[in-house]
XYZ file of C-alpha atoms in Angstrom:
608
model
C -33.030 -77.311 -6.758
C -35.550 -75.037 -4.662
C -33.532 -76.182 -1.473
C -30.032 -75.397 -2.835
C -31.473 -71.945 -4.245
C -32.259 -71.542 -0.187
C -29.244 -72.402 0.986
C -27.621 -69.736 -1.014
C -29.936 -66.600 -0.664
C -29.520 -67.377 3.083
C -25.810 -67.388 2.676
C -25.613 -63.557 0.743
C -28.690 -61.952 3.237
C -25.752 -60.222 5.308
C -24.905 -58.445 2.076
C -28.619 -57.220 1.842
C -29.004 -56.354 5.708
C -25.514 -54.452 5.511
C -27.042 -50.976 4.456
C -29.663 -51.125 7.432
C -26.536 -52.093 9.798
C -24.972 -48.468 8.830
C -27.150 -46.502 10.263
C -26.710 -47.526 13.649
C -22.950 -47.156 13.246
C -20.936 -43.798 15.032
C -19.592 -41.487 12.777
C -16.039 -41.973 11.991
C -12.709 -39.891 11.304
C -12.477 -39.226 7.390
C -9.594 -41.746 6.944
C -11.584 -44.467 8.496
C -14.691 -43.709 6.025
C -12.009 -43.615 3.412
C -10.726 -46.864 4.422
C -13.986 -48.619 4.187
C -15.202 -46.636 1.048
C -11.402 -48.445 -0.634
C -12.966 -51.593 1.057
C -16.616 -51.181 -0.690
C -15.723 -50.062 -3.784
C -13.214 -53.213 -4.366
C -16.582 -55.637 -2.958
C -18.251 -53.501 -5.435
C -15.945 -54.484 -8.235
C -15.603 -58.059 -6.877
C -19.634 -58.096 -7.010
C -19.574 -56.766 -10.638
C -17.111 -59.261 -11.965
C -18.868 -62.075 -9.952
C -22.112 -60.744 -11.570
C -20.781 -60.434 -15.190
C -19.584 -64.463 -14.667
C -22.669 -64.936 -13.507
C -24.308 -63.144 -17.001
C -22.128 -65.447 -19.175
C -22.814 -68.532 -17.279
C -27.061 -67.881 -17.676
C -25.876 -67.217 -21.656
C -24.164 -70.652 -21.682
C -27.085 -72.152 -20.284
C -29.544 -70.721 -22.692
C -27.704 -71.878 -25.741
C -27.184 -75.265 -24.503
C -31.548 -75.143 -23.625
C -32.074 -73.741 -26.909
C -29.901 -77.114 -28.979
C -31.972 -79.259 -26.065
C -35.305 -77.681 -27.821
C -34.238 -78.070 -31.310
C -33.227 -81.987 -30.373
C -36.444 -82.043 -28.809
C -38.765 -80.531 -31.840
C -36.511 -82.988 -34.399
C -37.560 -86.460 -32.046
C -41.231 -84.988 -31.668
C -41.623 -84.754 -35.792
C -39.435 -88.225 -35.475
C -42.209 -89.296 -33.037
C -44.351 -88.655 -34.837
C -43.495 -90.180 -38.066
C -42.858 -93.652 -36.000
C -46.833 -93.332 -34.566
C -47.846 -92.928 -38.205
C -45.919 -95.892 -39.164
C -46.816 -97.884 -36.265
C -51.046 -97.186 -37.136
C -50.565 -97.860 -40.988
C -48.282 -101.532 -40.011
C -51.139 -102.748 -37.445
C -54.245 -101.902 -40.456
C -52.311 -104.117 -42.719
C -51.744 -106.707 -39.958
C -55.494 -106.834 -39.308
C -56.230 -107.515 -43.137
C -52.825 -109.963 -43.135
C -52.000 -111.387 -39.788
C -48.298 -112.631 -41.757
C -47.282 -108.489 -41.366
C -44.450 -108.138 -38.613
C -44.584 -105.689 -36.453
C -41.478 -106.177 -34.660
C -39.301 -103.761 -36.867
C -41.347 -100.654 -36.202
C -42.298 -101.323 -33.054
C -38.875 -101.280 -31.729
C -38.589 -97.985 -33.753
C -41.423 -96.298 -32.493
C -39.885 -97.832 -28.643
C -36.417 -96.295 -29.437
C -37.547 -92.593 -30.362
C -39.973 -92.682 -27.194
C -37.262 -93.564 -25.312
C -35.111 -90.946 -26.856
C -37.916 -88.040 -26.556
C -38.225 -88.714 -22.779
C -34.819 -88.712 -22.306
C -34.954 -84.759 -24.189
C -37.745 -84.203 -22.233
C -35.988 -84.571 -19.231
C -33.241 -82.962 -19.802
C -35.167 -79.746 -21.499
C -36.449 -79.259 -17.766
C -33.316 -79.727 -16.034
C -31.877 -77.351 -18.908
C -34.639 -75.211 -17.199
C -34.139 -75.020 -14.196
C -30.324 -74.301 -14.624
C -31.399 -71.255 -16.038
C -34.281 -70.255 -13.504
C -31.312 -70.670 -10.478
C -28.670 -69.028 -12.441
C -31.055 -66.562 -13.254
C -32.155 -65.978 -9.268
C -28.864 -66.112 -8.667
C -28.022 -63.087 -10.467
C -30.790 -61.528 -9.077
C -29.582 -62.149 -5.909
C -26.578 -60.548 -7.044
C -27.934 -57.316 -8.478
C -29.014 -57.317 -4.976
C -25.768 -57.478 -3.240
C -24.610 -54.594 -5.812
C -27.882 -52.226 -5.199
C -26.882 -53.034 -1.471
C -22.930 -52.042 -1.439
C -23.806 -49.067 -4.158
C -26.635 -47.846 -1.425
C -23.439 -48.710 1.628
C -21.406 -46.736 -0.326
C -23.915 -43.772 -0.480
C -23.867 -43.660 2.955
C -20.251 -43.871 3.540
C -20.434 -40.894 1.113
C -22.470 -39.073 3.125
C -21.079 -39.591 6.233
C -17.514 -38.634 4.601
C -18.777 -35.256 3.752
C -20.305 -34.699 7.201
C -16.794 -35.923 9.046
C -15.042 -33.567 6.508
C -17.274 -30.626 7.565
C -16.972 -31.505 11.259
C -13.129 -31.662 10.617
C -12.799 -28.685 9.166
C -14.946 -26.930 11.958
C -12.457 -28.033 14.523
C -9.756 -26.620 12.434
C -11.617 -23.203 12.482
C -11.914 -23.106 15.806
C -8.878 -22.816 17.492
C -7.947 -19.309 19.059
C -4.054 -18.006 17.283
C -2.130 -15.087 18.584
C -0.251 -13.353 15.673
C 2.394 -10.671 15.705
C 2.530 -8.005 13.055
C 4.241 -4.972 12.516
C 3.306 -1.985 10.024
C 4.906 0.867 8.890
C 2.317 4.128 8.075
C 3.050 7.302 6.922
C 0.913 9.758 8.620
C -0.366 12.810 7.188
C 0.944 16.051 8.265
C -1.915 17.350 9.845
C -2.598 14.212 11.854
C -2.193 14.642 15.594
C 0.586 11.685 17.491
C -2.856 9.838 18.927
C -4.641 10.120 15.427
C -1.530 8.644 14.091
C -1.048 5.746 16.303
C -4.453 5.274 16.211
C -4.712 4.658 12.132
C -1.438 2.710 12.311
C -2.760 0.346 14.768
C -6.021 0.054 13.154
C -3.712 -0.829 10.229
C -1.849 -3.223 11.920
C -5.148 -4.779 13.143
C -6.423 -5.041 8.914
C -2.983 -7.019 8.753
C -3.253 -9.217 11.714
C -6.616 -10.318 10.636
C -5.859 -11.000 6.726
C -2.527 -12.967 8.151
C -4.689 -14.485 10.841
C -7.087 -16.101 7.933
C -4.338 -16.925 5.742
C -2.444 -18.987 8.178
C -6.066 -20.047 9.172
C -6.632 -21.532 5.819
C -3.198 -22.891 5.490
C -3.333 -25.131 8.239
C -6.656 -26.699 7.287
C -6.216 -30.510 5.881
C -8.238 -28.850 2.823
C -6.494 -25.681 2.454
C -6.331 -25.598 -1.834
C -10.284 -26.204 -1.628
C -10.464 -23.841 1.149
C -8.698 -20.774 -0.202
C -10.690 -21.521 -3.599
C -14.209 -20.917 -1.333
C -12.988 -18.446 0.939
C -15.399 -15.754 -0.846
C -18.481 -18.072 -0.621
C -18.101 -17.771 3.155
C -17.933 -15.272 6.051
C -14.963 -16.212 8.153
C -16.248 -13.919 11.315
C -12.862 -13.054 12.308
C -12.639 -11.390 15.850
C -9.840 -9.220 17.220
C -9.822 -11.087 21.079
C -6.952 -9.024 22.001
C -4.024 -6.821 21.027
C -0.982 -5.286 22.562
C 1.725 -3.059 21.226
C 5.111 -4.275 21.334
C 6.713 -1.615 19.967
C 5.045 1.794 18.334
C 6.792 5.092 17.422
C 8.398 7.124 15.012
C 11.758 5.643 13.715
C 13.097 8.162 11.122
C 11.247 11.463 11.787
C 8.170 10.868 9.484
C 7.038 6.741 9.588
C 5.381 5.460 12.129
C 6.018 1.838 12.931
C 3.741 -0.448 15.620
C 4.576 -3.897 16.344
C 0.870 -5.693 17.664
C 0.513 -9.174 19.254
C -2.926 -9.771 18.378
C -5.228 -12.991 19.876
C -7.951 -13.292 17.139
C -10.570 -16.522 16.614
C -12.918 -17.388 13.843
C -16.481 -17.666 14.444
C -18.228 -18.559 11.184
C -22.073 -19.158 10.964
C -23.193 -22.849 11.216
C -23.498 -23.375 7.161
C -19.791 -21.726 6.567
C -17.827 -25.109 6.829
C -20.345 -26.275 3.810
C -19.801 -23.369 1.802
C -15.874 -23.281 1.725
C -15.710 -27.060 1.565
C -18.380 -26.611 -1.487
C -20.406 -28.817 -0.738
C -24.722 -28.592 0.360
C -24.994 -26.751 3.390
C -27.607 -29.691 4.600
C -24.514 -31.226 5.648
C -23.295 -28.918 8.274
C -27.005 -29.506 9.847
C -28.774 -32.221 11.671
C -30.202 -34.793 9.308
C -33.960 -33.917 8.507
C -33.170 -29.802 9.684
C -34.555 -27.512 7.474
C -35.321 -24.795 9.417
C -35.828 -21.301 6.992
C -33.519 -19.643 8.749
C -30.451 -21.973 9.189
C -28.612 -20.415 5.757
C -29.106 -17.153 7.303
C -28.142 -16.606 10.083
C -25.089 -14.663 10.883
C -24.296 -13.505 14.475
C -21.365 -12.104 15.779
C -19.576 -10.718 12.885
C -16.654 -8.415 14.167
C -14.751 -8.034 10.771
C -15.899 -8.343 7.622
C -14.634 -8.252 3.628
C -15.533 -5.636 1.626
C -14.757 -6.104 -2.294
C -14.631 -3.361 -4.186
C -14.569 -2.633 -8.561
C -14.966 0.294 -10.347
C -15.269 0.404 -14.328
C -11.798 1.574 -14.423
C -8.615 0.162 -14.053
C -5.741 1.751 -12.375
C -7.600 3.518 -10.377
C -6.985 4.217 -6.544
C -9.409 3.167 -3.374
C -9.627 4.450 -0.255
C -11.560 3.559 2.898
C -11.395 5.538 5.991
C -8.584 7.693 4.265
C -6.558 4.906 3.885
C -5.160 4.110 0.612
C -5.690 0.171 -0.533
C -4.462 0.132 -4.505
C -6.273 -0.218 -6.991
C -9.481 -2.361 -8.011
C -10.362 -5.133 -8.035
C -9.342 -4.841 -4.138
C -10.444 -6.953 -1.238
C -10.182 -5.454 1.949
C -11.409 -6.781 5.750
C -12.843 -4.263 7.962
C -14.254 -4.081 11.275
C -18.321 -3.938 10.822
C -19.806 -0.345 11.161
C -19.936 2.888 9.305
C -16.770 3.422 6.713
C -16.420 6.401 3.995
C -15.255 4.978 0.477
C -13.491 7.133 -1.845
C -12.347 5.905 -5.035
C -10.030 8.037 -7.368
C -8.632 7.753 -10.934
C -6.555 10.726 -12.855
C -8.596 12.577 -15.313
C -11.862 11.019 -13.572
C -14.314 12.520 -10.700
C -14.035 10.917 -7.364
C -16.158 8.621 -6.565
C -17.298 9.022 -2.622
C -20.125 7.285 -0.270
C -20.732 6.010 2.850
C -21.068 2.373 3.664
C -22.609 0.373 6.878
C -20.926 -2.875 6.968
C -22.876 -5.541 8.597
C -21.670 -8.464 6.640
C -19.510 -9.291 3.540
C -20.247 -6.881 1.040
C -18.820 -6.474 -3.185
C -19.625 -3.012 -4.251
C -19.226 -2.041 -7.842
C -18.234 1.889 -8.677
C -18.999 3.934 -11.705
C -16.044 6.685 -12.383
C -17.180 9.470 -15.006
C -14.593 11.393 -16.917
C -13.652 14.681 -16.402
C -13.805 17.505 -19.227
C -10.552 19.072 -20.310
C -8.380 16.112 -18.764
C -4.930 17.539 -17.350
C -2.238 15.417 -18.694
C 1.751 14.966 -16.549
C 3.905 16.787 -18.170
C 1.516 19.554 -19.726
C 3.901 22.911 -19.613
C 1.976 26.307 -19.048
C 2.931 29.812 -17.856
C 1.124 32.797 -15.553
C 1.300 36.343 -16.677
C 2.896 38.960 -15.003
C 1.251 41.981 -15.568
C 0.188 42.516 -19.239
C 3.241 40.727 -21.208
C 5.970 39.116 -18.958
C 5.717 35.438 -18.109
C 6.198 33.907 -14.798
C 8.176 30.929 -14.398
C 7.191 27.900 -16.905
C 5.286 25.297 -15.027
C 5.025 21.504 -15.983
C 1.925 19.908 -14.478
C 1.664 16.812 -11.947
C -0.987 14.690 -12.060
C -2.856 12.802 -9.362
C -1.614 9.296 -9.068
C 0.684 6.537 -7.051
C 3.657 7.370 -6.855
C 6.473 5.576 -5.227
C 9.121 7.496 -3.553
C 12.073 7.497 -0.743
C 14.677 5.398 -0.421
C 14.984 2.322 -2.921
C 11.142 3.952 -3.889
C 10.031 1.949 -1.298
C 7.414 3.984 0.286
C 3.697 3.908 -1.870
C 2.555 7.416 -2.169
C -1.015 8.331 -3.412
C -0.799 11.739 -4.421
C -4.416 13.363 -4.733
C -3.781 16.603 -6.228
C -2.549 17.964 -9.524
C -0.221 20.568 -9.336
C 2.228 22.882 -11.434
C 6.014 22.772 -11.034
C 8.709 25.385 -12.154
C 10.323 23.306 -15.442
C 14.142 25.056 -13.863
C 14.744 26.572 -10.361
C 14.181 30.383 -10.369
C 16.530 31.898 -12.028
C 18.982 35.344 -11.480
C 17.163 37.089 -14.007
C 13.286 35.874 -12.752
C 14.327 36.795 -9.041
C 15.963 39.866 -10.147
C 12.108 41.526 -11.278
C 10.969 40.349 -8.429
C 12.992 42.296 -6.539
C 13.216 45.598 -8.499
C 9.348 45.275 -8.372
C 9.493 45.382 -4.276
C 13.088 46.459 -3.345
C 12.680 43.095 -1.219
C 16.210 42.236 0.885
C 17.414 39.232 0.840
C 18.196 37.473 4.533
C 21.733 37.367 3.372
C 21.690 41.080 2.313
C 20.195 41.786 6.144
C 23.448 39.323 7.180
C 25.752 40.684 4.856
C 27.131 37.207 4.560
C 26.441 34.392 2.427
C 27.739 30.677 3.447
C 29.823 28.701 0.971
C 31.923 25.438 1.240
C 35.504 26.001 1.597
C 38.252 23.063 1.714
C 35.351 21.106 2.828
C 34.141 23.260 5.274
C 30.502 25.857 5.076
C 32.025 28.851 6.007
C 30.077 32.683 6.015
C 31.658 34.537 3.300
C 31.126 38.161 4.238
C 29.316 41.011 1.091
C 28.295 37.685 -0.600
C 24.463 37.364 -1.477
C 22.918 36.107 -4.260
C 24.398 38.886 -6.711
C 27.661 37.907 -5.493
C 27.621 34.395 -4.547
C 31.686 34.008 -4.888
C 31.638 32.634 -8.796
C 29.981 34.382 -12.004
C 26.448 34.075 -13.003
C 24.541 34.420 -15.937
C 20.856 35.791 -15.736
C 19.997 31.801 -17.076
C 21.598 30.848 -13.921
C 20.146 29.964 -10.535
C 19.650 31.724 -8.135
C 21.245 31.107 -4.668
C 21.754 33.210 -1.503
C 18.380 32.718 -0.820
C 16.581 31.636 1.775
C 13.172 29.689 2.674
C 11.758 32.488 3.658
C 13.161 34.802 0.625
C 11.837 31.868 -1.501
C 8.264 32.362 -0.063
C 8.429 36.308 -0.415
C 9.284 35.676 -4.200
C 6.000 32.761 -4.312
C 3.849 35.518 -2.194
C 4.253 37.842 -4.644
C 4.024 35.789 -7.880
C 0.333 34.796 -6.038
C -0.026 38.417 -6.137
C 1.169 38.745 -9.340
C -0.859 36.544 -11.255
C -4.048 35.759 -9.203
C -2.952 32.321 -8.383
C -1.619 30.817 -5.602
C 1.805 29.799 -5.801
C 4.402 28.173 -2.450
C 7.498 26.136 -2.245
C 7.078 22.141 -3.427
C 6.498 19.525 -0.086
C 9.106 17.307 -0.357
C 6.985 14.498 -1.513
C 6.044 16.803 -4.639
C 9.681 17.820 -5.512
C 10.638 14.038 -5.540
C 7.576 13.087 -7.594
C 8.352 15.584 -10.060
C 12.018 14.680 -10.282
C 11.721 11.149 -10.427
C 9.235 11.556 -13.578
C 8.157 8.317 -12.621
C 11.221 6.899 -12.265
C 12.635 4.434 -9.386
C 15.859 4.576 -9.576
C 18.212 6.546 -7.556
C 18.389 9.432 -10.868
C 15.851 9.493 -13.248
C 17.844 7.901 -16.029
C 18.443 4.931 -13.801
C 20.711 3.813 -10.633
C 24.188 4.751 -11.848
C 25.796 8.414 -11.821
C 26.559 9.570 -15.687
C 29.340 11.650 -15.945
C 28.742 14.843 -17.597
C 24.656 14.395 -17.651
C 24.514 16.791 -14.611
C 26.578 19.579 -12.883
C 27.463 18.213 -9.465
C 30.962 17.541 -7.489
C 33.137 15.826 -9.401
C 30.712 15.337 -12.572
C 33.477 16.472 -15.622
C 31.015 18.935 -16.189
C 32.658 22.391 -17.311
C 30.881 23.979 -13.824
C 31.814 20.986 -11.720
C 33.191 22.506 -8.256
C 32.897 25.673 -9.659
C 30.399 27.150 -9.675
C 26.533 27.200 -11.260
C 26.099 26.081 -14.232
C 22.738 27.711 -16.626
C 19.424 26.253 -15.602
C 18.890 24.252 -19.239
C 22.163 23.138 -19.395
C 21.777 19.741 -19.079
C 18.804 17.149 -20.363
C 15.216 17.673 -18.863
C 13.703 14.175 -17.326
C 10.821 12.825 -18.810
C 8.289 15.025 -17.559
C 10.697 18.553 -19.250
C 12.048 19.531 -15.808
C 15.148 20.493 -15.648
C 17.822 20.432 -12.425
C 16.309 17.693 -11.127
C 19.847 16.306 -10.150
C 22.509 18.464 -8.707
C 23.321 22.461 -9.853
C 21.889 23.557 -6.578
C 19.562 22.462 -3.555
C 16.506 23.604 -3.895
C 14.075 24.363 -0.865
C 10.894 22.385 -0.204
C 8.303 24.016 2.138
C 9.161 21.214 5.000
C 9.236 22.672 8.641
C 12.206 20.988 9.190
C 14.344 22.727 6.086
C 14.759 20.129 3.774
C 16.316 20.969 0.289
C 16.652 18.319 -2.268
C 18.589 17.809 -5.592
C 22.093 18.015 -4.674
C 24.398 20.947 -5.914
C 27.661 21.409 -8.293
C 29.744 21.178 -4.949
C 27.953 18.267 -3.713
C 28.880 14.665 -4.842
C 26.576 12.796 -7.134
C 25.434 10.511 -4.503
C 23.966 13.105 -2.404
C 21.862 14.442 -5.665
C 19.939 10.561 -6.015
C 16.045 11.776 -5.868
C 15.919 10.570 -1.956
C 18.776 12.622 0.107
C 17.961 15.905 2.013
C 20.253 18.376 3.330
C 18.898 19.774 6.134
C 19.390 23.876 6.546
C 17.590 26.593 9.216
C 14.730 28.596 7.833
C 16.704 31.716 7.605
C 20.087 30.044 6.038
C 21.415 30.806 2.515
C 24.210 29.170 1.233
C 25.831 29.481 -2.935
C 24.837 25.953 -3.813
C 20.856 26.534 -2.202
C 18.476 28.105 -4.742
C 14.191 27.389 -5.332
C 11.428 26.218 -7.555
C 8.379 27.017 -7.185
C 4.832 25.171 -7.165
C 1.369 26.417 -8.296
C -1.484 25.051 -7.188
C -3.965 23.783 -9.721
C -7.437 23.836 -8.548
């Protein structure tokens, strides 16, 4: 038994020796340890099945010892019984030699017999069980051995993965991007290409890590983990295409940028999630391997406030609203974060390394709400212009309302253009002359045609008026005289809208190409061809037709109204004008000095 018990713990030792075999082998691709993990895992289940037959076999072989035992215990008592027998026959033969003891002598023989032959076969019953016992020993052995192989092949998987995925970080992409910016006013043509390209760069890198991240084998994992870990990005290289103005006020650059990834030796672990032991050495430890970070050119800065719909900035730049993640070169950036009816939050930052930053906005007292209507005094008892406030906000505006505006300012708006009767104070107050009074002419449209139509000004524009009508005949710079002396007037400071402001007011929030949505409506506003009763005809009264949302009025056609552009833009369209060219967007460009019967103003007060 001992000998065939040899034989077969000789013939499973490569099973034991297996695990010590690993660790001499190379590391292999992931698919390979995936291959041979499929190929443990099944000798794993083979092993358990083989073990559990193995279980149900040493069961069998129990019972059938335990009946052996019972059939031995019954022929011992039996045995016994017989010996007795045997003892008390050979007395009486001694006292009466005629007692035979054949009969119970060949008892006592046959239940000796049949004891031995229990006997032996209790310890052959025995040592059934002690080998099948050994055996599965042997075999929880082999299973210890391929659970510890597949340990190991664990192991190494996770080490090939993180190797993988550090070659798939490594490669060097060139990316092209383009981005439109609209500059501010006061921004020289370097500081503007400047900021755009340092725009364009913020895009290059964000699209460089997403198609990074993309083209990993991991790439769901990846983007999941992507906060845990600095990606390093560097800017290698960059050249514009194309850069320059392309409709007098955005400025578009096209970039081919070369950028690489240079994470920090434990960065593979971390977006892979698993222990950053594994992108070490076995048996490294060194204090200093988690943190170490070299070479960081751009970084992610995540930034929350307590407040939602708020607006961040960094660098003058607007981003939207928080929760916001934004990469940035590493150095010194200014963070401003801004919400309506809440103090601006500003500080500096040093940016070394991924960074979250968490912002606490405070509410102003006496918040000013959009659409709030108020009025200066003129002297003691007559009221300038009604005003309808603007709020601070994100607006979006231009064609389609495709361009994101951030307007930081509040700011009052006239609720109608100025009207005959307002302008007429103003100029009995001063005995101002009007450009077209200087002229003598006025310009009008005529069979299609502007055409100077001489003794017209804005008394006489060539139709009637009412004092509730607009005034027109006027130009820019008559519109400024009359907001220079309403400043004077009532201690404030009032100007002409920008153009931005005039279509942020108008829209009321709105983008659609009118504020009631994208489709003309006959007779909702006095413009060419509108079956209004004015309608190619002249003016019609400034509260004629519905305010917008906000309680401004003339917000689409009646008459152009100046902004305080230097290129002399009016906006709104005018009651000789067709409704498309009153949609919030369209311009009609005019000198400085022009005046024309379908060009009036509104006025803007600045609220401090």
């Amino acid at each position: 038994m001992l000998t065939r018990f040899s034989t077969l713990f000789l013939a499973l030792s490569p099973c034991l020796l297996s695990s010590y075999a690993l660790a001499d082998s190379p590391v292999n691709t992931v698919i390979a340890i995936e291959d041979q993990l499929f190929s443990k895992h099944a000798e794993l289940k083979n092993a358990q099945q083989t073990r559990k037959e193995q279980q149900a076999t040493i069961s069998q072989y129990q019972n059938e010892l335990t009946q052996i035992q019972q059939q031995g215990k019954s022929l011992t008592e039996k045995f016994q019984a017989a010996k007795a027998q045997l003892e008390t026959d050979y007395q009486r033969m001694i006292d009466d030699p005629s007692v035979d003891l054949a009969a119970t002598q060949a008892t006592y023989q046959d239940i000796w017999k049949n004891l031995k032959q229990n006997q032996n076969e209790q310890l052959n019953s025995e040592q059934k069980v002690e080998e099948a016992q050994q055996l599965l020993a042997t075999q929880d052995a082999q299973i210890s051995a391929i659970r510890k192989d597949i340990a190991q092949y664990d192991e190494n998987k996770i080490r090939a993965r993180v190797e993988r995925l550090k070659t798939e970080l490594m490669p060097e992409q060139q990316v092209t991007v383009s981005f439109t910016n609209r500059c501010q006013s006061d921004m020289t043509l370097a500081q503007c290409d400047t900021q755009t390209r340092d725009l364009a760069l913020q895009k290059a890198v964000k699209t460089f890590q997403s198609l990074l991240i993309e083209q990993t084998t991991e790439s769901k994992l990846i983007q999941a983990n992507v906060h845990k870990a600095a990606l390093n990005i560097h800017v290698l290289r960059h050249k514009a295409s194309n850069s320059g103005f392309y409709d007098g006020e955005r400025y578009r650059t096209i970039l081919d940028v070369s950028l690489e990834a240079r994470p920090n030796e434990s960065a593979s672990c971390s977006l892979l999630g698993v222990d950053k032991q594994y992108c070490f050495e076995p048996g490294y430890i060194s204090g200093q391997q988690f943190q170490n970070e070299q070479e960081i050119a751009w970084v992610t800065l995540n930034v929350r406030s307590n407040q939602y719909n708020d607006q961040v900035f960094v660098d003058g730049v607007s981003y939207g609203s928080t929760p916001v993640e934004i990469m940035l070169p590493i150095g010194q950036h200014h963070l401003v974060i801004k919400k309506e009816g809440y103090r601006t939050f500003e500080q500096n930052l040093a940016l070394n390394s991924d960074r979250s930053f968490r912002a606490k906005l405070k509410q102003k007292a006496n918040e000013l709400k959009a659409g709030d209507k108020f009025a200066d005094l003129i002297g003691s008892n007559i009221k300038a212009p009604q005003l309808v406030a603007i709020v601070p906000g994100e607006y979006m505006i231009g064609e389609n309302a495709s361009n994101q505006y951030f307007l930081d300012h509040a700011f009052g708006i006239g609720a109608t253009p100025v009207t005959v009767s307002q302008f007429d104070h103003f100029v009995r107050q001063t005995d101002y002359q009007t450009d077209a009074e200087m002229k003598n002419t006025c310009t009008a449209m005529e069979n299609g045609e502007v055409t100077a139509v001489a003794k017209s000004y804005w008394r006489n524009p060539g139709f009637k008026q009412s004092s509730n009508s607009p005034v027109v005949c006027v130009s820019r710079n008559d519109a400024n005289a009359y907001a220079k002396w309403l400043s004077a007037q009532t201690g404030f400071q009032y100007r002409l809208p920008s153009e931005d402001e005039w279509e942020i007011a108008a829209r009321a929030g709105s983008q659609a190409d009118y504020w009631w949505g994208n489709h003309f409506v006959t007779g909702d506003a006095n413009t060419g061809w509108s079956s209004s009763p004015w309608a190619n005809s002249s003016t019609a009264p400034v509260d004629a037709f519905k305010a917008n949302p906000l309680g401004i009025y003339d917000t689409v056609g009646n008459v152009w109204q100046w902004t305080n552009s230097a290129q002399g833009i009016a906006k709104g369209g005018a009651w000789n004008f067709s409704p498309a060219k009153a949609v919030a967007h369209e311009r009609l460009y005019l000198s400085s000095a022009s005046t024309a019967n379908y060009v009036g103003f509104r006025v803007v007060r600045v609220i401090n």
